[in-house]
Short mmCIF file of C-alpha atoms and ligand atoms in Angstrom, two decimals:
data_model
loop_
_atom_site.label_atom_id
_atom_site.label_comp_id
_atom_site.label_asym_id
_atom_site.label_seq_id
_atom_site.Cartn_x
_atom_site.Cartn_y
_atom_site.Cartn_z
CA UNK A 948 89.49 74.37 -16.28
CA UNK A 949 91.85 73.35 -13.38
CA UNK A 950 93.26 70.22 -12.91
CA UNK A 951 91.62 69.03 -10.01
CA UNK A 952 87.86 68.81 -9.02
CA UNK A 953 85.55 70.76 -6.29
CA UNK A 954 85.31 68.20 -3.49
CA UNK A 955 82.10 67.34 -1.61
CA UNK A 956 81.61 69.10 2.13
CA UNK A 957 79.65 67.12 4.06
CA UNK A 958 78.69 66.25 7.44
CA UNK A 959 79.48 63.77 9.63
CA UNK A 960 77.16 62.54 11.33
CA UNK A 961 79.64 59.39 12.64
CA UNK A 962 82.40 61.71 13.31
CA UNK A 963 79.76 64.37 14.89
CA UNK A 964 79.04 61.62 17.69
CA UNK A 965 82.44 60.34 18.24
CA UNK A 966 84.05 64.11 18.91
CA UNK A 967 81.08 65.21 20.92
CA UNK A 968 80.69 68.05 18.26
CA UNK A 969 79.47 69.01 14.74
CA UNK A 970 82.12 67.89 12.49
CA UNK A 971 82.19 68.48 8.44
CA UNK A 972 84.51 66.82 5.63
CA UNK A 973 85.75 68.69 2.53
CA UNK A 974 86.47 65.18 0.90
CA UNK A 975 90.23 65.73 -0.64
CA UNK A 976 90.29 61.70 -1.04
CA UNK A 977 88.15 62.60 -4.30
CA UNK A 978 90.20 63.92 -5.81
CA UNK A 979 91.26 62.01 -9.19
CA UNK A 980 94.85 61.16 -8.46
CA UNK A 981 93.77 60.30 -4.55
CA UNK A 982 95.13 63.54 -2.63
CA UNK A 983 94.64 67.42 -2.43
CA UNK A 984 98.14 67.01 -3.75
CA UNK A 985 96.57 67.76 -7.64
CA UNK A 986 95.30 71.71 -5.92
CA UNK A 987 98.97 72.72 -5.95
CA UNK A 988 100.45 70.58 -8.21
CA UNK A 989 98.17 71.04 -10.65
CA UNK A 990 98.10 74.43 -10.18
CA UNK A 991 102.60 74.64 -10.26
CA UNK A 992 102.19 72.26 -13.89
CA UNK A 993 100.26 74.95 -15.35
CA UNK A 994 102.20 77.57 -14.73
CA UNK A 995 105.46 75.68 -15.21
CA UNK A 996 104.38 75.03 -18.59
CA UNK A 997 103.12 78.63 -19.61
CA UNK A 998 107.05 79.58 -18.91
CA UNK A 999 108.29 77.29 -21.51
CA UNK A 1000 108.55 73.58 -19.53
CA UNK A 1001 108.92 70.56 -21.76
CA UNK A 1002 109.25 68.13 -18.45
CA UNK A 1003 108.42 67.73 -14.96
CA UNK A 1004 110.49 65.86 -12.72
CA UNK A 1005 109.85 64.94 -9.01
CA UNK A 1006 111.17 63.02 -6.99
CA UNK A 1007 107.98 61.36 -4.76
CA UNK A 1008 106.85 57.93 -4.75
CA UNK A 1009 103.86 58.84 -2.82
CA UNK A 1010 100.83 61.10 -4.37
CA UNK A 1011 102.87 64.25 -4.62
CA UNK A 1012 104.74 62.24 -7.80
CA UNK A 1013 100.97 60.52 -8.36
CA UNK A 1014 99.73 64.38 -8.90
CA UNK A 1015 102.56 65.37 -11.17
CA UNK A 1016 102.16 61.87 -13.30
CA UNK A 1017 98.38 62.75 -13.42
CA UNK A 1018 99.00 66.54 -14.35
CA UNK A 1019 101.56 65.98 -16.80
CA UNK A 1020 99.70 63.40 -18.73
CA UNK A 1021 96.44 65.80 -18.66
CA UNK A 1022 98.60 68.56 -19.74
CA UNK A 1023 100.18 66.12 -22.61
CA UNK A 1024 104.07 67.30 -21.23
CA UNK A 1025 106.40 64.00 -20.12
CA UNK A 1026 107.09 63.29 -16.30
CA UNK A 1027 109.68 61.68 -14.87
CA UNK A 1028 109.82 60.55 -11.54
CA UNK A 1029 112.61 59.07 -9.74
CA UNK A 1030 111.69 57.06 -6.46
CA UNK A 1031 114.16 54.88 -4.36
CA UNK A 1032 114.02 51.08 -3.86
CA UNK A 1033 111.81 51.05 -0.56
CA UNK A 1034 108.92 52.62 -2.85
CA UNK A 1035 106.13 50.35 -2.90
CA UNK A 1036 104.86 48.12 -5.71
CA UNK A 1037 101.42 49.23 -5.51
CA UNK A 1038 103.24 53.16 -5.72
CA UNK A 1039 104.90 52.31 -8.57
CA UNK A 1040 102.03 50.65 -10.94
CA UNK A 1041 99.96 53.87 -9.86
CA UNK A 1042 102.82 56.02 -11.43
CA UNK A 1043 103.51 53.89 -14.66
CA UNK A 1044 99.15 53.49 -14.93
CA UNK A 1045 99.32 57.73 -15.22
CA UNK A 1046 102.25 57.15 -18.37
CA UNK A 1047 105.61 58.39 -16.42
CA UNK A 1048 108.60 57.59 -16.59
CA UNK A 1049 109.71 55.53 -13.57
CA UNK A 1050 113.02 55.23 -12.13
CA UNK A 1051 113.92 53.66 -9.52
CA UNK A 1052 117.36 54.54 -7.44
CA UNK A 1053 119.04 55.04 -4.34
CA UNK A 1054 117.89 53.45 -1.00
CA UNK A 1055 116.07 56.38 0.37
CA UNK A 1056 114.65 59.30 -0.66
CA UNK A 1057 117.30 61.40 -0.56
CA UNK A 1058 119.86 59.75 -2.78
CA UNK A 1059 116.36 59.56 -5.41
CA UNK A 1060 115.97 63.30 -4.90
CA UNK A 1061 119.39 63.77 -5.63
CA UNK A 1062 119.22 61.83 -8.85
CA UNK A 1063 116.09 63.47 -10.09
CA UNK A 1064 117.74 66.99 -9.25
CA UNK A 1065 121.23 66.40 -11.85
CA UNK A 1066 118.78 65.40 -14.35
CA UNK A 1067 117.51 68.69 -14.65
CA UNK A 1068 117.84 70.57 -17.51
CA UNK A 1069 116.72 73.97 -19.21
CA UNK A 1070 113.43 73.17 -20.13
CA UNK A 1071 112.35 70.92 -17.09
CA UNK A 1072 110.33 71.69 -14.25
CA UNK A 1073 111.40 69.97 -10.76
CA UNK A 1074 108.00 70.37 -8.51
CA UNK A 1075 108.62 70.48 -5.00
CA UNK A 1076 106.31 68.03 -3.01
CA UNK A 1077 105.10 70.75 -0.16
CA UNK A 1078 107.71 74.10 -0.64
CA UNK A 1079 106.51 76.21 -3.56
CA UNK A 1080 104.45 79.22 -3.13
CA UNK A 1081 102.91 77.99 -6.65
CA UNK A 1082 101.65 74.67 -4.35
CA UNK A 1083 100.57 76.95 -1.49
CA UNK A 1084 98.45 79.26 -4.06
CA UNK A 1085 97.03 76.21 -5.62
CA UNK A 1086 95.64 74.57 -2.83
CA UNK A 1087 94.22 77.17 -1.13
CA UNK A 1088 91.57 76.82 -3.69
CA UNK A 1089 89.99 74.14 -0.86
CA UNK A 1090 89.23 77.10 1.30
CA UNK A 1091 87.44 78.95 -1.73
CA UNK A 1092 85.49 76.68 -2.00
CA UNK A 1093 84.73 76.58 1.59
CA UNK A 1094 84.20 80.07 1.56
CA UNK A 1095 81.52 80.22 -1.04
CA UNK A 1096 79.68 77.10 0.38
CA UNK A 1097 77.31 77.88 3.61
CA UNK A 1098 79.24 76.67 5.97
CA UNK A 1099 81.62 79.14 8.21
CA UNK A 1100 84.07 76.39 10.20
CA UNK A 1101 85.54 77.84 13.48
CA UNK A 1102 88.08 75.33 13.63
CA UNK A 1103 90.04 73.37 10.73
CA UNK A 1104 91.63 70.64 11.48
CA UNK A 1105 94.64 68.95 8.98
CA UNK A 1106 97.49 67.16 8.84
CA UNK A 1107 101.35 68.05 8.72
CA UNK A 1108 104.05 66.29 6.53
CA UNK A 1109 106.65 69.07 4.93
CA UNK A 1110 103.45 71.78 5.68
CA UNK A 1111 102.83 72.92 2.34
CA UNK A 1112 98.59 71.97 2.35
CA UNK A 1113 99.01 73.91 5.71
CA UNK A 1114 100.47 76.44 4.14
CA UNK A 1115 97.68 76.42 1.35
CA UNK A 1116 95.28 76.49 3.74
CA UNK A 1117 96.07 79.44 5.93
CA UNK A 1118 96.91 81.26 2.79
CA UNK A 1119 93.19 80.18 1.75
CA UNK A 1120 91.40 81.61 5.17
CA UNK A 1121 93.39 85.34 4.64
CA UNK A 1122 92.76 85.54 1.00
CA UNK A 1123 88.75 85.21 2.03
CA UNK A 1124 88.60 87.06 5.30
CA UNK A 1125 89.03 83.96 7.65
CA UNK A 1126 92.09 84.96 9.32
CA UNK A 1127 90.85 84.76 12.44
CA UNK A 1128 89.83 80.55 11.85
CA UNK A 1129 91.92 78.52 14.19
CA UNK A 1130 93.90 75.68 12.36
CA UNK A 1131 94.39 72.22 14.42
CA UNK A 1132 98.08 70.87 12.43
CA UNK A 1133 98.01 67.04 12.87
CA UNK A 1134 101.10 64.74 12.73
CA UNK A 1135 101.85 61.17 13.87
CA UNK A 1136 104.59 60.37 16.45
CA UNK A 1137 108.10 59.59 14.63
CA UNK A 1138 106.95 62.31 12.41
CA UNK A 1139 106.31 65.03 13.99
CA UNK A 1140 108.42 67.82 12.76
CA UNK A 1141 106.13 70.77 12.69
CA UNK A 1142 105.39 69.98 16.02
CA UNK A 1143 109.37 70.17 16.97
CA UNK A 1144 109.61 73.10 15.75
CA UNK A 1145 106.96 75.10 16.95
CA UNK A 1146 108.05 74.06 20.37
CA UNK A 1147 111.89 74.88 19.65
CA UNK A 1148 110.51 78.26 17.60
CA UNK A 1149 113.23 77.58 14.91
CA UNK A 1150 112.96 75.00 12.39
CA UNK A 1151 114.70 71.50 13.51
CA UNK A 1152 115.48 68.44 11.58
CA UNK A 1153 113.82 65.20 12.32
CA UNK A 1154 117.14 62.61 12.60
CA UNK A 1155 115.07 60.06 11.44
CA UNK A 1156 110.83 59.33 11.05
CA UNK A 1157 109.99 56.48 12.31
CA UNK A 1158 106.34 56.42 11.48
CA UNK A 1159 104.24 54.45 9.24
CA UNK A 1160 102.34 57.70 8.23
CA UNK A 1161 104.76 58.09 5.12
CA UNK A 1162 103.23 61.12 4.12
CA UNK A 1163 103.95 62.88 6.85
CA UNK A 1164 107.79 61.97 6.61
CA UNK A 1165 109.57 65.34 5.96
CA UNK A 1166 112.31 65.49 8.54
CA UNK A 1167 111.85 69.23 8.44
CA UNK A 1168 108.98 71.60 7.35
CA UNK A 1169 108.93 74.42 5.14
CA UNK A 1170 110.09 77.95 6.49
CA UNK A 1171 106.93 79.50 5.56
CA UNK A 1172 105.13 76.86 7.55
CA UNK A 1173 106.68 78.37 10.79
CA UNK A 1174 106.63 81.98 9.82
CA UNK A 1175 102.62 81.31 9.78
CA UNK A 1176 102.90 80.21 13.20
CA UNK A 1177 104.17 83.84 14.12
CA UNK A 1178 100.15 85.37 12.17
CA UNK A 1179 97.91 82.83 12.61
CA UNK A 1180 96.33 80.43 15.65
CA UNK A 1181 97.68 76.92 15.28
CA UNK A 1182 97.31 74.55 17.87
CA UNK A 1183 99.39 71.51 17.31
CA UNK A 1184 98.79 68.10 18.26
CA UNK A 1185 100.42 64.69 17.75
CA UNK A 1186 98.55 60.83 17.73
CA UNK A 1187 100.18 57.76 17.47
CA UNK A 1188 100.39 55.18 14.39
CA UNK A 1189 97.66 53.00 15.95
CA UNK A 1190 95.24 55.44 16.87
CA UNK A 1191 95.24 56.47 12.85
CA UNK A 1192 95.12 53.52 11.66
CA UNK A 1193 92.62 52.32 13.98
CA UNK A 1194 90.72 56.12 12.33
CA UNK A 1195 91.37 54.88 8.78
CA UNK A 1196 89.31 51.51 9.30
CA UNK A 1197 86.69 53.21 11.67
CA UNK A 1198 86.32 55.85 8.44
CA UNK A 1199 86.51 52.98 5.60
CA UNK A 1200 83.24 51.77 7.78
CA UNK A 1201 81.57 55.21 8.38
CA UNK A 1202 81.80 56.75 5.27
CA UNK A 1203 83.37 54.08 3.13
CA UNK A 1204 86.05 55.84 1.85
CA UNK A 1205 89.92 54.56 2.32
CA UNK A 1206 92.28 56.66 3.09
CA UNK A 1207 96.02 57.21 4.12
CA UNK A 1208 97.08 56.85 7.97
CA UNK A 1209 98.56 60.29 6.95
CA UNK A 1210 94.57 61.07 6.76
CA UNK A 1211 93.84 58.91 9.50
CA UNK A 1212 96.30 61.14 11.97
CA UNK A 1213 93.56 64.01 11.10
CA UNK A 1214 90.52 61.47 11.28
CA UNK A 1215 91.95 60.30 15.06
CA UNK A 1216 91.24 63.65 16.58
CA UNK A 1217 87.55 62.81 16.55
CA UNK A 1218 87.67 59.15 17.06
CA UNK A 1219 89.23 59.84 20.13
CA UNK A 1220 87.68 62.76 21.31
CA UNK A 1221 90.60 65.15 21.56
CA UNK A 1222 90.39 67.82 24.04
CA UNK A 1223 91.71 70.38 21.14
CA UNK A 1224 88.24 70.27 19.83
CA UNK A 1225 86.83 71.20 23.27
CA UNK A 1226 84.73 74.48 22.75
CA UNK A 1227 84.02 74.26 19.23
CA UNK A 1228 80.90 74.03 17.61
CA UNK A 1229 81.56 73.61 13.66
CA UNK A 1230 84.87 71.91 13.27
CA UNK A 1231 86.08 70.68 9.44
CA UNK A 1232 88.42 67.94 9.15
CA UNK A 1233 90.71 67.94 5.77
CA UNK A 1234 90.30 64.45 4.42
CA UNK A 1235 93.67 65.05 2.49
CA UNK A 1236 93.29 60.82 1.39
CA UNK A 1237 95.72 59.27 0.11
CA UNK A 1238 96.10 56.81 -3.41
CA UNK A 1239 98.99 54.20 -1.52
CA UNK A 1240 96.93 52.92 0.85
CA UNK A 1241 95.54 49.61 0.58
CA UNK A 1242 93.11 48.06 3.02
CA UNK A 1243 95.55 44.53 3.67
CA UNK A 1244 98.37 46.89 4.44
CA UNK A 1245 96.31 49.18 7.02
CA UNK A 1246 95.47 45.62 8.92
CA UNK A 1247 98.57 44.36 9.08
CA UNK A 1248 100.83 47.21 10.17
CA UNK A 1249 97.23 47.11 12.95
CA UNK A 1250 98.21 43.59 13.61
CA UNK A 1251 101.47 44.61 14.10
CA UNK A 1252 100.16 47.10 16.52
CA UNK A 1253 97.87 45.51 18.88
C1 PLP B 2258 101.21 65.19 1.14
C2 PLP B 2258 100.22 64.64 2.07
C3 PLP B 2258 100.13 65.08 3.40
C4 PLP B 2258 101.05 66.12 3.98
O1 PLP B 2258 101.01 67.32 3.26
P1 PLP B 2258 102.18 68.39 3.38
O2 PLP B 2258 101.83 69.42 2.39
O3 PLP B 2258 103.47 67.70 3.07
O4 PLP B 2258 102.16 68.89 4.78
C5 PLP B 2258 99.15 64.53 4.19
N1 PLP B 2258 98.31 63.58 3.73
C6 PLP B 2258 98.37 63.14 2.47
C7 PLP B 2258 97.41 62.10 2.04
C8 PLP B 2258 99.32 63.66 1.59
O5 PLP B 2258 99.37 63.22 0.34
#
């Protein structure tokens, strides 16, 4: 039995209307720990564990570290996650609620990372939050179970943070004879570093994100994220804070589900009728979720917005 669940596809009949074509959900938000995160983490635990690891350490605050909590208690092996000081309160009860071991250091991520990193020792695991070809392998399980449901997408549209559930889901479409679906990669302005570089056709570091779409904040994506550029159609495109959050409340409404503005940046391509959907006639939108959010946060940073 893996660690995470088969997730509702659905249609939307709400989304359908607003993009002007048929649009379907695989429902990631499901998901027990929040996030499509558990595919690939789960998936990484497991095999971390049949090769002898007594730990796993990570280093996220958001539901990359919420997955590893969740598959490390599951698996009965200790976690330990090290987040910095800007890591949310509502973050951090999620983590201690799964039974890690919380600390908190450093002022951003990277100084946590670093911490979590000279921890290590022989018989811990450190999972990477999006580069792992475990991850990759793990959540291309969504497009399985696309694949033996009866719907055949021409279009798949997703959103970008470090690129690993891109990753995970063009390796899905090869491994069942969908090479040829089209992928639309989502990201928010502030933190759009796929987007970067695809355009520079190297990979470039973000100097700074400046977007509320925290789960989209790697300054620069995985290699193999790019190298997939070079085999496989992907269009990307790039919406601002606003118009996902305005997506996550228009979604909490539709289908009353609340998700991440991460999500949302994926969700805003139909709100607002994006011309990348133009021509397609059975498009399905990744709602990858999102455990952090809470509804008085989405309004405010709105508020902040309008
Ligand atoms: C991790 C995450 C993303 C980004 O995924 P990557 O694999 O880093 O590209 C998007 N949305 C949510 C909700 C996430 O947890």
């Amino acid at each position: 039995m893996p660690l995470h669940i088969a997730t509702p596809l659905i249609e939307s009949r709400p989304l359908s209307s607003a993009a002007r074509c048929p649009a379907w959900l695989k429902l990631e938000a499901l998901q027990v720990p929040g996030s499509f995160k558990i595919r690939g983490v789960g998936a990484a635990c497991e095999e971390y564990r049949r090769r002898g690891a007594r730990r796993f350490v990570s280093s996220s605050g958001g539901n990359a570290g919420l997955a590893v909590a969740y598959a490390g208690r599951r698996l009965a092996v200790p976690v330990s996650v090290v987040v910095p000081e800007s890591t949310s309160e509502r973050a951090r009860e999620l983590l201690l609620l799964e039974g890690a071991e919380l600390i908190v250091h450093g002022e951003s991520w990277h100084e946590a990372n670093l911490l979590a990193l000279s921890m290590l020792g022989q018989a811990d695991a450190f999972l990477h939050p999006f580069d792992d070809a475990l991850l990759w392998q793990g959540h291309a399980s969504l497009i399985d179970e696309v694949a033996r449901s009866a719907l055949a997408p021409d279009a798949i549209v997703l959103s970008v943070g470090g690129g690993g559930l891109l990753c995970g889901v063009i390796e899905g479409l090869h491994r069942n004879g969908l090479g040829h679906v089209p992928v639309i990669a989502v990201e928010t302005t502030g933190a759009a570093s796929f987007n970067r570089s695809l355009h520079a056709g190297r990979l470039v570091e973000l100097e700074k994100i400046s977007s509320i779409a925290t789960s989209l904040g790697a300054k620069r994506v995985c290699e193999k994220a790019l190298q997939w550029s070079r085999q496989h159609a992907i269009r990307s495109e790039v919406v601002s804070d606003r118009a996902a959050l305005v997506a996550c409340e228009r979604f909490l409404a539709d289908h009353r589900l609340l998700v991440e503005p991460a999500c949302g940046a994926t969700l805003a391509l139909a709100y607002d009728r994006s011309p990348a959907l133009a021509g397609f006639t059975r498009v399905l939108f990744i709602v990858c979720g999102g455990a952090t959010a809470t509804i008085d946060q989405i309004r405010a940073w709105t508020a902040e917005r309008a």
